């Protein structure tokens, strides 16, 4: 179990306990956190579950695959630490993770 | 809680030609009678944007069961039936993930952007050929664009386009749920099979050098590694043509039909490619093509309605963008809308359209260059409508235009 803070672009926080093995996207969806659409259901195919992660969490979240990198780079909101939340598996070492969501996913 | 089949529901006659030509009054009446659900031929229609958004991604409960379509089409034992039964759309779980993961790297936004010069080349060649005519059926013109792009992506000769076009026209009616189309579907499958098998044989005899690999080379490497059978390769190639043909062609034709009546927006598309992106996305909301069929494979309760296993649900994403509960002023075409990509055109879940980024890039590039070369478009005759089930759209868009002044074109280039 990891405590994850989802931060909306307007500053509103959602602190959620997410089971290890789920993805950060599933954690949001299961708890009704707004701001993560995940149109493709977590298949790394749409880019609508984007989040921003600051160091040091970015390193702990693991490397983005080539398909993930090729999917997020074309999205218009830009900035360092952009990841697809459907591709980040929750593990105990992510306890305390803070993810920031873009103003819009679409 | 009530079972879905116990509800008093309106009927949406999606199978009728009159509905295909003007679904809006009956859709409005259906919304009045029930907020998200209607009866339809072969099952139920989920007509509210929010309900589609809540349900469509739930692959655990809702799957495409091609067997049901094949039964309606009386297609058991046919080559078309075999193709559909084993197509990417029909596969679920691990078999679907295996094929999808082979294709995914070639269909990312990055790859789609890399193909933009190729798309510009294809549409420019088409415009060079067609613009001097000054008057033609825009749908026929548009139909050459996605086939031309796909031929270029897999290194197929453009001379194949006329033969492919008529077969792809026939295959565009695959999900029309009308068995009268079966002989044409079967004939088209034979043509497409012959085409892809020749293409693969020729490429095997003359592989492209390293550094010049195209999509076909990537797929052939996958076959050589044992991750894809040769039959799967043939079917995938056919699938890529079929999936990218009438959706893109119909979307571009619907877009032109809308923009004929919005000359200021059309004119701006000639000058501002970034604006084209907003116009294309807005039309994906405003008037688009598909109805997605799903079979309930595990009973699901939604908004206190029990939908039992075996229920057939249809999601007409083609009209979801006109839902007043989802959009302000949904009947107005506004490329300045916030959240311009909040539409369901490409579906949801594991079967979300693989080619969505290619389709977007292709239509954006196409619109920009078409608007530059064809000025003052106007209708010269009526259009009719394709069946609403499957891939909806206009059948024919006779139109005339003024060819662009090439000096003006050069000014825009500068």
mmCIF file of C-alpha atoms in Angstrom, chain B residues 60-377:
data_model
loop_
_atom_site.group_PDB
_atom_site.id
_atom_site.type_symbol
_atom_site.label_atom_id
_atom_site.label_comp_id
_atom_site.label_asym_id
_atom_site.label_seq_id
_atom_site.Cartn_x
_atom_site.Cartn_y
_atom_site.Cartn_z
ATOM 1 C CA UNK B 60 -13.843 -6.725 -18.478
ATOM 2 C CA UNK B 61 -17.597 -6.419 -18.987
ATOM 3 C CA UNK B 62 -17.990 -5.346 -22.601
ATOM 4 C CA UNK B 63 -16.337 -6.973 -25.588
ATOM 5 C CA UNK B 64 -16.741 -7.103 -29.328
ATOM 6 C CA UNK B 65 -18.290 -10.460 -30.158
ATOM 7 C CA UNK B 66 -17.923 -10.823 -33.887
ATOM 8 C CA UNK B 67 -19.883 -14.100 -33.767
ATOM 9 C CA UNK B 68 -23.049 -12.080 -33.217
ATOM 10 C CA UNK B 69 -22.322 -9.876 -36.233
ATOM 11 C CA UNK B 70 -21.498 -12.933 -38.352
ATOM 12 C CA UNK B 71 -24.759 -14.553 -37.301
ATOM 13 C CA UNK B 72 -26.762 -11.493 -38.376
ATOM 14 C CA UNK B 73 -24.807 -11.445 -41.649
ATOM 15 C CA UNK B 74 -25.207 -15.231 -42.149
ATOM 16 C CA UNK B 75 -21.447 -15.314 -42.820
ATOM 17 C CA UNK B 76 -20.385 -18.569 -41.185
ATOM 18 C CA UNK B 77 -17.817 -20.379 -43.354
ATOM 19 C CA UNK B 78 -17.032 -17.363 -45.552
ATOM 20 C CA UNK B 79 -13.568 -15.853 -46.017
ATOM 21 C CA UNK B 80 -14.881 -12.480 -44.845
ATOM 22 C CA UNK B 81 -16.289 -14.191 -41.743
ATOM 23 C CA UNK B 82 -12.905 -15.828 -41.044
ATOM 24 C CA UNK B 83 -11.133 -12.503 -41.422
ATOM 25 C CA UNK B 84 -13.490 -10.705 -39.053
ATOM 26 C CA UNK B 85 -13.457 -13.549 -36.528
ATOM 27 C CA UNK B 86 -9.670 -13.357 -36.162
ATOM 28 C CA UNK B 87 -9.245 -9.618 -36.702
ATOM 29 C CA UNK B 88 -7.692 -7.323 -34.129
ATOM 30 C CA UNK B 89 -11.156 -5.990 -33.287
ATOM 31 C CA UNK B 90 -12.418 -9.447 -32.370
ATOM 32 C CA UNK B 91 -9.449 -10.489 -30.254
ATOM 33 C CA UNK B 92 -9.469 -10.036 -26.503
ATOM 34 C CA UNK B 93 -6.976 -10.340 -23.669
ATOM 35 C CA UNK B 94 -3.520 -11.812 -24.338
ATOM 36 C CA UNK B 95 -4.017 -12.570 -28.079
ATOM 37 C CA UNK B 96 -5.129 -8.957 -28.593
ATOM 38 C CA UNK B 97 -2.229 -7.572 -26.554
ATOM 39 C CA UNK B 98 0.287 -9.664 -28.540
ATOM 40 C CA UNK B 99 -0.795 -8.226 -31.898
ATOM 41 C CA UNK B 100 -1.384 -4.729 -30.559
ATOM 42 C CA UNK B 101 2.099 -4.610 -29.013
ATOM 43 C CA UNK B 102 3.605 -5.500 -32.396
ATOM 44 C CA UNK B 103 1.831 -2.555 -34.000
ATOM 45 C CA UNK B 104 1.876 0.015 -31.173
ATOM 46 C CA UNK B 105 5.394 1.420 -31.779
ATOM 47 C CA UNK B 106 4.454 2.209 -35.385
ATOM 48 C CA UNK B 107 1.295 4.127 -34.429
ATOM 49 C CA UNK B 108 2.446 6.532 -31.715
ATOM 50 C CA UNK B 109 1.999 10.312 -32.056
ATOM 51 C CA UNK B 110 5.746 10.539 -32.718
ATOM 52 C CA UNK B 111 5.458 8.185 -35.694
ATOM 53 C CA UNK B 112 2.353 9.948 -36.959
ATOM 54 C CA UNK B 113 4.236 13.239 -36.906
ATOM 55 C CA UNK B 114 7.151 11.663 -38.758
ATOM 56 C CA UNK B 115 4.746 10.639 -41.511
ATOM 57 C CA UNK B 116 3.414 14.181 -42.035
ATOM 58 C CA UNK B 117 5.742 14.931 -44.993
ATOM 59 C CA UNK B 118 4.612 11.682 -46.626
ATOM 60 C CA UNK B 119 0.973 12.680 -46.079
ATOM 61 C CA UNK B 120 1.649 16.134 -47.548
ATOM 62 C CA UNK B 121 3.232 14.459 -50.579
ATOM 63 C CA UNK B 122 0.266 12.137 -51.143
ATOM 64 C CA UNK B 123 -2.378 14.865 -50.867
ATOM 65 C CA UNK B 124 -0.330 17.272 -53.009
ATOM 66 C CA UNK B 125 -0.060 14.704 -55.804
ATOM 67 C CA UNK B 126 -3.792 14.080 -55.601
ATOM 68 C CA UNK B 127 -4.508 17.800 -55.712
ATOM 69 C CA UNK B 128 -2.234 18.234 -58.740
ATOM 70 C CA UNK B 129 -4.282 15.571 -60.497
ATOM 71 C CA UNK B 130 -7.780 16.615 -59.400
ATOM 72 C CA UNK B 131 -7.767 20.411 -59.004
ATOM 73 C CA UNK B 132 -7.754 21.164 -62.755
ATOM 74 C CA UNK B 133 -11.158 19.449 -63.014
ATOM 75 C CA UNK B 134 -12.769 22.234 -60.903
ATOM 76 C CA UNK B 135 -15.798 20.062 -60.145
ATOM 77 C CA UNK B 136 -16.060 16.484 -58.875
ATOM 78 C CA UNK B 137 -17.363 14.248 -56.123
ATOM 79 C CA UNK B 138 -15.320 15.229 -53.072
ATOM 80 C CA UNK B 139 -15.919 11.834 -51.458
ATOM 81 C CA UNK B 140 -14.338 10.080 -54.437
ATOM 82 C CA UNK B 141 -11.383 12.443 -54.312
ATOM 83 C CA UNK B 142 -11.013 11.972 -50.533
ATOM 84 C CA UNK B 143 -11.153 8.188 -50.835
ATOM 85 C CA UNK B 144 -7.788 8.168 -52.599
ATOM 86 C CA UNK B 145 -6.034 9.898 -49.718
ATOM 87 C CA UNK B 146 -6.023 7.262 -46.938
ATOM 88 C CA UNK B 147 -5.297 4.460 -49.426
ATOM 89 C CA UNK B 148 -2.446 6.483 -50.888
ATOM 90 C CA UNK B 149 -0.986 7.107 -47.432
ATOM 91 C CA UNK B 150 -1.289 3.443 -46.447
ATOM 92 C CA UNK B 151 0.289 2.322 -49.751
ATOM 93 C CA UNK B 152 3.185 4.692 -49.068
ATOM 94 C CA UNK B 153 3.579 3.445 -45.486
ATOM 95 C CA UNK B 154 3.951 -0.170 -46.610
ATOM 96 C CA UNK B 155 5.669 0.447 -49.938
ATOM 97 C CA UNK B 156 2.767 -0.726 -52.104
ATOM 98 C CA UNK B 157 2.480 0.598 -55.648
ATOM 99 C CA UNK B 158 0.010 3.462 -56.049
ATOM 100 C CA UNK B 159 -1.206 1.738 -59.229
ATOM 101 C CA UNK B 160 -3.081 -0.647 -56.923
ATOM 102 C CA UNK B 161 -5.332 2.140 -55.614
ATOM 103 C CA UNK B 162 -8.303 1.777 -58.025
ATOM 104 C CA UNK B 163 -8.618 -1.959 -57.353
ATOM 105 C CA UNK B 164 -8.232 -1.481 -53.608
ATOM 106 C CA UNK B 165 -10.653 1.413 -53.505
ATOM 107 C CA UNK B 166 -13.641 -0.559 -54.743
ATOM 108 C CA UNK B 167 -12.850 -3.436 -52.369
ATOM 109 C CA UNK B 168 -12.465 -1.092 -49.417
ATOM 110 C CA UNK B 169 -15.759 0.573 -50.325
ATOM 111 C CA UNK B 170 -17.408 -2.840 -50.065
ATOM 112 C CA UNK B 171 -15.632 -3.704 -46.806
ATOM 113 C CA UNK B 172 -16.760 -0.388 -45.340
ATOM 114 C CA UNK B 173 -20.185 -2.015 -45.016
ATOM 115 C CA UNK B 174 -18.846 -4.872 -42.866
ATOM 116 C CA UNK B 175 -20.744 -3.741 -39.780
ATOM 117 C CA UNK B 176 -23.843 -2.458 -41.534
ATOM 118 C CA UNK B 177 -25.706 -5.495 -40.124
ATOM 119 C CA UNK B 178 -27.258 -6.004 -43.575
ATOM 120 C CA UNK B 179 -26.640 -9.456 -45.035
ATOM 121 C CA UNK B 180 -27.382 -8.271 -48.572
ATOM 122 C CA UNK B 181 -23.826 -6.939 -48.618
ATOM 123 C CA UNK B 182 -22.257 -10.367 -48.002
ATOM 124 C CA UNK B 183 -21.433 -11.304 -51.652
ATOM 125 C CA UNK B 184 -19.647 -7.967 -52.142
ATOM 126 C CA UNK B 185 -17.775 -8.413 -48.846
ATOM 127 C CA UNK B 186 -16.630 -11.876 -49.908
ATOM 128 C CA UNK B 187 -15.457 -10.654 -53.302
ATOM 129 C CA UNK B 188 -13.594 -7.742 -51.689
ATOM 130 C CA UNK B 189 -11.831 -10.083 -49.277
ATOM 131 C CA UNK B 190 -10.563 -12.176 -52.194
ATOM 132 C CA UNK B 191 -9.182 -9.065 -53.898
ATOM 133 C CA UNK B 192 -7.499 -7.837 -50.702
ATOM 134 C CA UNK B 193 -6.058 -11.291 -49.966
ATOM 135 C CA UNK B 194 -4.522 -11.470 -53.435
ATOM 136 C CA UNK B 195 -3.106 -7.962 -53.086
ATOM 137 C CA UNK B 196 -1.406 -8.433 -49.717
ATOM 138 C CA UNK B 197 -0.053 -11.865 -50.595
ATOM 139 C CA UNK B 198 1.552 -10.490 -53.783
ATOM 140 C CA UNK B 199 2.900 -7.527 -51.863
ATOM 141 C CA UNK B 200 4.514 -9.730 -49.201
ATOM 142 C CA UNK B 201 5.988 -12.115 -51.803
ATOM 143 C CA UNK B 202 7.520 -9.213 -53.730
ATOM 144 C CA UNK B 203 8.968 -7.664 -50.579
ATOM 145 C CA UNK B 204 10.418 -10.969 -49.418
ATOM 146 C CA UNK B 205 12.239 -11.162 -52.730
ATOM 147 C CA UNK B 206 13.636 -7.640 -52.318
ATOM 148 C CA UNK B 207 13.907 -6.484 -48.694
ATOM 149 C CA UNK B 208 14.614 -2.840 -47.927
ATOM 150 C CA UNK B 209 18.073 -1.992 -46.612
ATOM 151 C CA UNK B 210 18.696 -1.134 -42.962
ATOM 152 C CA UNK B 211 17.770 2.456 -42.205
ATOM 153 C CA UNK B 212 15.023 2.504 -44.830
ATOM 154 C CA UNK B 213 12.606 0.126 -43.092
ATOM 155 C CA UNK B 214 8.902 0.804 -43.443
ATOM 156 C CA UNK B 215 5.921 -0.694 -41.613
ATOM 157 C CA UNK B 216 5.964 -3.821 -43.800
ATOM 158 C CA UNK B 217 9.624 -4.469 -42.943
ATOM 159 C CA UNK B 218 8.813 -4.197 -39.227
ATOM 160 C CA UNK B 219 5.967 -6.689 -39.643
ATOM 161 C CA UNK B 220 8.104 -9.096 -41.703
ATOM 162 C CA UNK B 221 10.796 -9.006 -39.005
ATOM 163 C CA UNK B 222 8.090 -9.877 -36.480
ATOM 164 C CA UNK B 223 7.060 -12.883 -38.606
ATOM 165 C CA UNK B 224 10.696 -14.010 -38.844
ATOM 166 C CA UNK B 225 11.038 -13.825 -35.059
ATOM 167 C CA UNK B 226 8.006 -16.103 -34.768
ATOM 168 C CA UNK B 227 5.870 -13.470 -33.023
ATOM 169 C CA UNK B 228 3.355 -13.300 -35.879
ATOM 170 C CA UNK B 229 2.199 -15.978 -38.330
ATOM 171 C CA UNK B 230 2.129 -15.306 -42.050
ATOM 172 C CA UNK B 231 -1.678 -15.535 -42.070
ATOM 173 C CA UNK B 232 -1.785 -12.980 -39.243
ATOM 174 C CA UNK B 233 0.486 -10.726 -41.294
ATOM 175 C CA UNK B 234 -1.867 -10.907 -44.306
ATOM 176 C CA UNK B 235 -4.886 -10.238 -42.111
ATOM 177 C CA UNK B 236 -3.167 -7.345 -40.340
ATOM 178 C CA UNK B 237 -2.271 -5.667 -43.601
ATOM 179 C CA UNK B 238 -5.861 -5.985 -44.800
ATOM 180 C CA UNK B 239 -7.087 -4.749 -41.419
ATOM 181 C CA UNK B 240 -4.877 -1.639 -41.604
ATOM 182 C CA UNK B 241 -6.312 -0.739 -45.010
ATOM 183 C CA UNK B 242 -9.900 -1.431 -43.955
ATOM 184 C CA UNK B 243 -9.665 0.342 -40.592
ATOM 185 C CA UNK B 244 -8.012 3.416 -42.050
ATOM 186 C CA UNK B 245 -10.080 3.756 -45.188
ATOM 187 C CA UNK B 246 -13.702 4.674 -44.745
ATOM 188 C CA UNK B 247 -13.312 6.194 -41.293
ATOM 189 C CA UNK B 248 -10.757 8.723 -42.610
ATOM 190 C CA UNK B 249 -12.478 9.202 -45.955
ATOM 191 C CA UNK B 250 -15.902 9.688 -44.377
ATOM 192 C CA UNK B 251 -14.498 11.994 -41.690
ATOM 193 C CA UNK B 252 -12.796 14.189 -44.281
ATOM 194 C CA UNK B 253 -15.926 14.255 -46.448
ATOM 195 C CA UNK B 254 -18.138 15.160 -43.483
ATOM 196 C CA UNK B 255 -15.659 17.883 -42.571
ATOM 197 C CA UNK B 256 -15.723 19.379 -46.066
ATOM 198 C CA UNK B 257 -19.515 19.241 -46.050
ATOM 199 C CA UNK B 258 -19.578 21.197 -42.775
ATOM 200 C CA UNK B 259 -16.972 23.724 -43.921
ATOM 201 C CA UNK B 260 -18.727 24.462 -47.220
ATOM 202 C CA UNK B 261 -21.250 26.253 -45.021
ATOM 203 C CA UNK B 262 -18.581 27.959 -42.902
ATOM 204 C CA UNK B 263 -16.414 29.789 -45.444
ATOM 205 C CA UNK B 264 -14.517 31.935 -42.938
ATOM 206 C CA UNK B 265 -13.356 28.898 -40.995
ATOM 207 C CA UNK B 266 -12.427 27.147 -44.258
ATOM 208 C CA UNK B 267 -10.427 30.145 -45.472
ATOM 209 C CA UNK B 268 -8.504 30.325 -42.209
ATOM 210 C CA UNK B 269 -7.601 26.620 -42.599
ATOM 211 C CA UNK B 270 -5.641 27.555 -45.716
ATOM 212 C CA UNK B 271 -3.493 29.971 -43.770
ATOM 213 C CA UNK B 272 -3.140 28.441 -40.331
ATOM 214 C CA UNK B 273 -2.277 24.764 -39.949
ATOM 215 C CA UNK B 274 -2.401 24.906 -36.146
ATOM 216 C CA UNK B 275 -6.002 26.076 -36.502
ATOM 217 C CA UNK B 276 -6.717 23.070 -38.744
ATOM 218 C CA UNK B 277 -6.000 20.837 -35.754
ATOM 219 C CA UNK B 278 -8.752 22.541 -33.749
ATOM 220 C CA UNK B 279 -11.161 22.383 -36.700
ATOM 221 C CA UNK B 280 -10.511 18.673 -37.201
ATOM 222 C CA UNK B 281 -10.976 17.901 -33.491
ATOM 223 C CA UNK B 282 -14.172 19.959 -33.364
ATOM 224 C CA UNK B 283 -15.567 17.992 -36.276
ATOM 225 C CA UNK B 284 -14.689 14.736 -34.512
ATOM 226 C CA UNK B 285 -17.146 15.978 -31.883
ATOM 227 C CA UNK B 286 -19.675 17.610 -34.177
ATOM 228 C CA UNK B 287 -20.206 15.024 -36.908
ATOM 229 C CA UNK B 288 -18.299 11.788 -37.006
ATOM 230 C CA UNK B 289 -18.594 8.246 -38.213
ATOM 231 C CA UNK B 290 -18.794 5.254 -35.927
ATOM 232 C CA UNK B 291 -21.193 3.154 -33.907
ATOM 233 C CA UNK B 292 -19.315 0.713 -31.664
ATOM 234 C CA UNK B 293 -20.973 -2.652 -30.938
ATOM 235 C CA UNK B 294 -20.268 -4.401 -27.629
ATOM 236 C CA UNK B 295 -21.572 -7.594 -26.054
ATOM 237 C CA UNK B 296 -21.936 -7.751 -22.284
ATOM 238 C CA UNK B 297 -19.741 -10.706 -21.236
ATOM 239 C CA UNK B 298 -20.243 -10.251 -17.489
ATOM 240 C CA UNK B 299 -23.403 -8.763 -15.971
ATOM 241 C CA UNK B 300 -22.944 -5.118 -15.090
ATOM 242 C CA UNK B 301 -25.069 -2.719 -13.036
ATOM 243 C CA UNK B 302 -24.987 0.886 -14.148
ATOM 244 C CA UNK B 303 -27.160 3.680 -12.730
ATOM 245 C CA UNK B 304 -29.271 1.056 -10.994
ATOM 246 C CA UNK B 305 -29.944 -0.834 -14.246
ATOM 247 C CA UNK B 306 -28.863 -4.478 -14.434
ATOM 248 C CA UNK B 307 -27.478 -5.313 -17.852
ATOM 249 C CA UNK B 308 -27.234 -9.117 -18.041
ATOM 250 C CA UNK B 309 -24.567 -11.149 -19.785
ATOM 251 C CA UNK B 310 -25.315 -11.578 -23.457
ATOM 252 C CA UNK B 311 -26.940 -8.154 -23.901
ATOM 253 C CA UNK B 312 -25.957 -6.375 -27.119
ATOM 254 C CA UNK B 313 -25.122 -2.701 -26.617
ATOM 255 C CA UNK B 314 -24.440 -0.169 -29.347
ATOM 256 C CA UNK B 315 -22.492 3.024 -28.666
ATOM 257 C CA UNK B 316 -23.188 5.596 -31.415
ATOM 258 C CA UNK B 317 -20.128 7.748 -30.714
ATOM 259 C CA UNK B 318 -20.914 9.425 -34.036
ATOM 260 C CA UNK B 319 -23.634 11.492 -32.359
ATOM 261 C CA UNK B 320 -22.330 11.586 -28.776
ATOM 262 C CA UNK B 321 -20.829 15.027 -29.268
ATOM 263 C CA UNK B 322 -24.261 16.628 -29.689
ATOM 264 C CA UNK B 323 -25.318 15.711 -26.172
ATOM 265 C CA UNK B 324 -26.463 18.867 -24.346
ATOM 266 C CA UNK B 325 -25.601 17.286 -20.994
ATOM 267 C CA UNK B 326 -21.946 17.086 -22.085
ATOM 268 C CA UNK B 327 -21.450 20.243 -24.148
ATOM 269 C CA UNK B 328 -22.590 23.838 -24.068
ATOM 270 C CA UNK B 329 -24.359 24.750 -27.294
ATOM 271 C CA UNK B 330 -23.600 21.341 -28.836
ATOM 272 C CA UNK B 331 -25.128 22.116 -32.227
ATOM 273 C CA UNK B 332 -22.788 24.990 -32.912
ATOM 274 C CA UNK B 333 -19.473 24.287 -34.645
ATOM 275 C CA UNK B 334 -16.834 26.077 -32.605
ATOM 276 C CA UNK B 335 -13.114 25.306 -33.106
ATOM 277 C CA UNK B 336 -12.394 27.641 -30.186
ATOM 278 C CA UNK B 337 -14.119 25.282 -27.751
ATOM 279 C CA UNK B 338 -12.289 24.410 -24.520
ATOM 280 C CA UNK B 339 -11.215 20.790 -24.127
ATOM 281 C CA UNK B 340 -11.310 20.384 -27.881
ATOM 282 C CA UNK B 341 -10.328 16.709 -27.716
ATOM 283 C CA UNK B 342 -13.140 15.726 -25.332
ATOM 284 C CA UNK B 343 -14.870 13.454 -27.807
ATOM 285 C CA UNK B 344 -15.319 9.727 -28.211
ATOM 286 C CA UNK B 345 -14.597 9.368 -31.916
ATOM 287 C CA UNK B 346 -11.764 6.903 -31.427
ATOM 288 C CA UNK B 347 -13.563 4.773 -28.857
ATOM 289 C CA UNK B 348 -12.235 3.809 -25.435
ATOM 290 C CA UNK B 349 -10.561 0.883 -23.694
ATOM 291 C CA UNK B 350 -8.092 -1.640 -25.047
ATOM 292 C CA UNK B 351 -9.627 -1.415 -28.520
ATOM 293 C CA UNK B 352 -9.244 2.352 -28.778
ATOM 294 C CA UNK B 353 -8.449 3.228 -32.387
ATOM 295 C CA UNK B 354 -4.858 2.208 -33.085
ATOM 296 C CA UNK B 355 -4.591 4.659 -35.956
ATOM 297 C CA UNK B 356 -6.016 7.698 -34.131
ATOM 298 C CA UNK B 357 -2.811 9.744 -34.329
ATOM 299 C CA UNK B 358 -2.274 8.832 -37.988
ATOM 300 C CA UNK B 359 -5.906 9.764 -38.739
ATOM 301 C CA UNK B 360 -5.568 13.106 -36.963
ATOM 302 C CA UNK B 361 -2.319 13.992 -38.739
ATOM 303 C CA UNK B 362 -3.678 12.847 -42.089
ATOM 304 C CA UNK B 363 -6.897 14.863 -41.910
ATOM 305 C CA UNK B 364 -5.094 17.960 -40.565
ATOM 306 C CA UNK B 365 -2.505 17.873 -43.359
ATOM 307 C CA UNK B 366 -5.198 17.093 -45.910
ATOM 308 C CA UNK B 367 -7.509 19.892 -44.791
ATOM 309 C CA UNK B 368 -4.743 22.489 -44.812
ATOM 310 C CA UNK B 369 -3.586 21.723 -48.356
ATOM 311 C CA UNK B 370 -7.109 21.215 -49.704
ATOM 312 C CA UNK B 371 -8.136 24.619 -48.348
ATOM 313 C CA UNK B 372 -5.084 26.173 -49.976
ATOM 314 C CA UNK B 373 -5.774 24.674 -53.376
ATOM 315 C CA UNK B 374 -9.586 24.613 -53.599
ATOM 316 C CA UNK B 375 -11.166 28.005 -52.942
ATOM 317 C CA UNK B 376 -14.860 28.861 -52.475
ATOM 318 C CA UNK B 377 -16.169 25.291 -52.333
#
